[in-house]
């Protein structure tokens, strides 16, 4: 099953953070926070304005972005954990 986001929605896959601190201490999964970095998997066509024009989304598939810890809706598709969120929920693009 493939997902195709609508309007200004973006589908991302969270990137795993390191499980060690700077001092070398291992962090168990139960204590680890949700990663803030994510890779864009798919992008919708854009938001439609009141006059009918479509404003394209600024990110593209493959971009690495920063998202909020609790942003979007988490879904599981074909064994992958994905997050569906609006373009407004993306804080920055990592270059």
PDB file of N, CA, C and O in Angstrom, residues 12-19 29 32-39 65-71 74 81 83 85 91:
ATOM      1  N   UNK A  12       6.879  11.837   6.473  1.00  0.00           N
ATOM      2  CA  UNK A  12       8.284  11.737   6.848  1.00  0.00           C
ATOM      3  C   UNK A  12       8.535  10.460   7.630  1.00  0.00           C
ATOM      4  O   UNK A  12       7.617   9.867   8.183  1.00  0.00           O
ATOM      5  N   UNK A  13       9.797  10.050   7.649  1.00  0.00           N
ATOM      6  CA  UNK A  13      10.229   8.902   8.451  1.00  0.00           C
ATOM      7  C   UNK A  13      11.261   9.423   9.436  1.00  0.00           C
ATOM      8  O   UNK A  13      12.263  10.023   9.036  1.00  0.00           O
ATOM      9  N   UNK A  14      10.987   9.238  10.735  1.00  0.00           N
ATOM     10  CA  UNK A  14      11.918   9.717  11.761  1.00  0.00           C
ATOM     11  C   UNK A  14      13.254   9.004  11.630  1.00  0.00           C
ATOM     12  O   UNK A  14      13.307   7.800  11.393  1.00  0.00           O
ATOM     13  N   UNK A  15      14.351   9.749  11.783  1.00  0.00           N
ATOM     14  CA  UNK A  15      15.697   9.189  11.745  1.00  0.00           C
ATOM     15  C   UNK A  15      16.127   8.871  13.167  1.00  0.00           C
ATOM     16  O   UNK A  15      15.907   9.666  14.080  1.00  0.00           O
ATOM     17  N   UNK A  16      16.718   7.720  13.357  1.00  0.00           N
ATOM     18  CA  UNK A  16      17.139   7.297  14.690  1.00  0.00           C
ATOM     19  C   UNK A  16      18.309   8.147  15.177  1.00  0.00           C
ATOM     20  O   UNK A  16      19.259   8.391  14.452  1.00  0.00           O
ATOM     21  N   UNK A  17      18.203   8.582  16.427  1.00  0.00           N
ATOM     22  CA  UNK A  17      19.277   9.339  17.065  1.00  0.00           C
ATOM     23  C   UNK A  17      20.266   8.348  17.673  1.00  0.00           C
ATOM     24  O   UNK A  17      19.953   7.183  17.867  1.00  0.00           O
ATOM     25  N   UNK A  18      21.458   8.837  18.016  1.00  0.00           N
ATOM     26  CA  UNK A  18      22.442   7.975  18.667  1.00  0.00           C
ATOM     27  C   UNK A  18      21.943   7.563  20.028  1.00  0.00           C
ATOM     28  O   UNK A  18      21.305   8.333  20.725  1.00  0.00           O
ATOM     29  N   UNK A  19      22.249   6.351  20.415  1.00  0.00           N
ATOM     30  CA  UNK A  19      21.788   5.815  21.690  1.00  0.00           C
ATOM     31  C   UNK A  19      22.871   5.920  22.765  1.00  0.00           C
ATOM     32  O   UNK A  19      22.812   5.248  23.765  1.00  0.00           O
ATOM     33  N   UNK A  29      15.993   2.187  25.229  1.00  0.00           N
ATOM     34  CA  UNK A  29      14.890   2.635  24.378  1.00  0.00           C
ATOM     35  C   UNK A  29      13.768   3.284  25.176  1.00  0.00           C
ATOM     36  O   UNK A  29      13.131   4.227  24.712  1.00  0.00           O
ATOM     37  N   UNK A  32      14.743   6.922  25.839  1.00  0.00           N
ATOM     38  CA  UNK A  32      15.124   7.742  24.686  1.00  0.00           C
ATOM     39  C   UNK A  32      13.954   8.607  24.251  1.00  0.00           C
ATOM     40  O   UNK A  32      12.797   8.205  24.300  1.00  0.00           O
ATOM     41  N   UNK A  33      14.263   9.827  23.827  1.00  0.00           N
ATOM     42  CA  UNK A  33      13.239  10.735  23.319  1.00  0.00           C
ATOM     43  C   UNK A  33      12.993  10.468  21.847  1.00  0.00           C
ATOM     44  O   UNK A  33      13.819   9.883  21.162  1.00  0.00           O
ATOM     45  N   UNK A  34      11.850  10.951  21.366  1.00  0.00           N
ATOM     46  CA  UNK A  34      11.553  10.813  19.940  1.00  0.00           C
ATOM     47  C   UNK A  34      12.533  11.672  19.152  1.00  0.00           C
ATOM     48  O   UNK A  34      12.841  12.792  19.545  1.00  0.00           O
ATOM     49  N   UNK A  35      13.025  11.162  18.035  1.00  0.00           N
ATOM     50  CA  UNK A  35      13.973  11.945  17.238  1.00  0.00           C
ATOM     51  C   UNK A  35      13.303  13.172  16.617  1.00  0.00           C
ATOM     52  O   UNK A  35      12.130  13.135  16.253  1.00  0.00           O
ATOM     53  N   UNK A  36      14.079  14.246  16.501  1.00  0.00           N
ATOM     54  CA  UNK A  36      13.576  15.470  15.895  1.00  0.00           C
ATOM     55  C   UNK A  36      13.869  15.524  14.399  1.00  0.00           C
ATOM     56  O   UNK A  36      13.201  16.235  13.671  1.00  0.00           O
ATOM     57  N   UNK A  37      14.886  14.782  13.948  1.00  0.00           N
ATOM     58  CA  UNK A  37      15.232  14.765  12.527  1.00  0.00           C
ATOM     59  C   UNK A  37      14.402  13.704  11.820  1.00  0.00           C
ATOM     60  O   UNK A  37      14.151  12.632  12.364  1.00  0.00           O
ATOM     61  N   UNK A  38      13.987  14.043  10.597  1.00  0.00           N
ATOM     62  CA  UNK A  38      13.209  13.101   9.798  1.00  0.00           C
ATOM     63  C   UNK A  38      13.550  13.289   8.333  1.00  0.00           C
ATOM     64  O   UNK A  38      13.984  14.358   7.912  1.00  0.00           O
ATOM     65  N   UNK A  39      13.361  12.218   7.565  1.00  0.00           N
ATOM     66  CA  UNK A  39      13.578  12.271   6.123  1.00  0.00           C
ATOM     67  C   UNK A  39      12.227  12.334   5.434  1.00  0.00           C
ATOM     68  O   UNK A  39      11.321  11.565   5.745  1.00  0.00           O
ATOM     69  N   UNK A  65      14.640  17.070   7.554  1.00  0.00           N
ATOM     70  CA  UNK A  65      13.954  18.199   8.181  1.00  0.00           C
ATOM     71  C   UNK A  65      13.914  18.020   9.696  1.00  0.00           C
ATOM     72  O   UNK A  65      14.113  16.922  10.214  1.00  0.00           O
ATOM     73  N   UNK A  66      13.641  19.116  10.391  1.00  0.00           N
ATOM     74  CA  UNK A  66      13.418  19.087  11.830  1.00  0.00           C
ATOM     75  C   UNK A  66      11.929  19.243  12.090  1.00  0.00           C
ATOM     76  O   UNK A  66      11.298  20.152  11.554  1.00  0.00           O
ATOM     77  N   UNK A  67      11.386  18.337  12.902  1.00  0.00           N
ATOM     78  CA  UNK A  67       9.963  18.392  13.234  1.00  0.00           C
ATOM     79  C   UNK A  67       9.817  18.357  14.749  1.00  0.00           C
ATOM     80  O   UNK A  67      10.743  17.985  15.466  1.00  0.00           O
ATOM     81  N   UNK A  68       8.650  18.737  15.242  1.00  0.00           N
ATOM     82  CA  UNK A  68       8.383  18.699  16.669  1.00  0.00           C
ATOM     83  C   UNK A  68       8.239  17.268  17.163  1.00  0.00           C
ATOM     84  O   UNK A  68       7.914  16.361  16.398  1.00  0.00           O
ATOM     85  N   UNK A  69       8.459  17.070  18.466  1.00  0.00           N
ATOM     86  CA  UNK A  69       8.389  15.730  19.036  1.00  0.00           C
ATOM     87  C   UNK A  69       7.020  15.099  18.847  1.00  0.00           C
ATOM     88  O   UNK A  69       6.894  13.913  18.607  1.00  0.00           O
ATOM     89  N   UNK A  70       5.981  15.898  18.999  1.00  0.00           N
ATOM     90  CA  UNK A  70       4.625  15.363  18.955  1.00  0.00           C
ATOM     91  C   UNK A  70       3.844  15.879  17.754  1.00  0.00           C
ATOM     92  O   UNK A  70       2.622  15.911  17.771  1.00  0.00           O
ATOM     93  N   UNK A  71       4.534  16.287  16.696  1.00  0.00           N
ATOM     94  CA  UNK A  71       3.878  16.805  15.489  1.00  0.00           C
ATOM     95  C   UNK A  71       3.313  15.676  14.651  1.00  0.00           C
ATOM     96  O   UNK A  71       3.871  14.585  14.588  1.00  0.00           O
ATOM     97  N   UNK A  74       1.102   9.624  13.617  1.00  0.00           N
ATOM     98  CA  UNK A  74       1.959   8.480  13.341  1.00  0.00           C
ATOM     99  C   UNK A  74       1.133   7.358  12.737  1.00  0.00           C
ATOM    100  O   UNK A  74       0.053   7.039  13.226  1.00  0.00           O
ATOM    101  N   UNK A  81       7.347   2.867  10.271  1.00  0.00           N
ATOM    102  CA  UNK A  81       6.690   3.891  11.079  1.00  0.00           C
ATOM    103  C   UNK A  81       6.876   5.229  10.386  1.00  0.00           C
ATOM    104  O   UNK A  81       8.002   5.701  10.213  1.00  0.00           O
ATOM    105  N   UNK A  83       5.245   9.419   9.727  1.00  0.00           N
ATOM    106  CA  UNK A  83       4.496  10.516  10.333  1.00  0.00           C
ATOM    107  C   UNK A  83       3.917  11.362   9.207  1.00  0.00           C
ATOM    108  O   UNK A  83       4.640  11.769   8.293  1.00  0.00           O
ATOM    109  N   UNK A  85       2.234  14.906   8.435  1.00  0.00           N
ATOM    110  CA  UNK A  85       2.078  16.218   9.048  1.00  0.00           C
ATOM    111  C   UNK A  85       1.900  17.288   7.994  1.00  0.00           C
ATOM    112  O   UNK A  85       2.115  17.044   6.816  1.00  0.00           O
ATOM    113  N   UNK A  91       9.875  22.605  11.030  1.00  0.00           N
ATOM    114  CA  UNK A  91      10.550  23.787  11.575  1.00  0.00           C
ATOM    115  C   UNK A  91      11.712  24.262  10.711  1.00  0.00           C
ATOM    116  O   UNK A  91      11.947  25.461  10.617  1.00  0.00           O
TER     117      UNK A  91
END
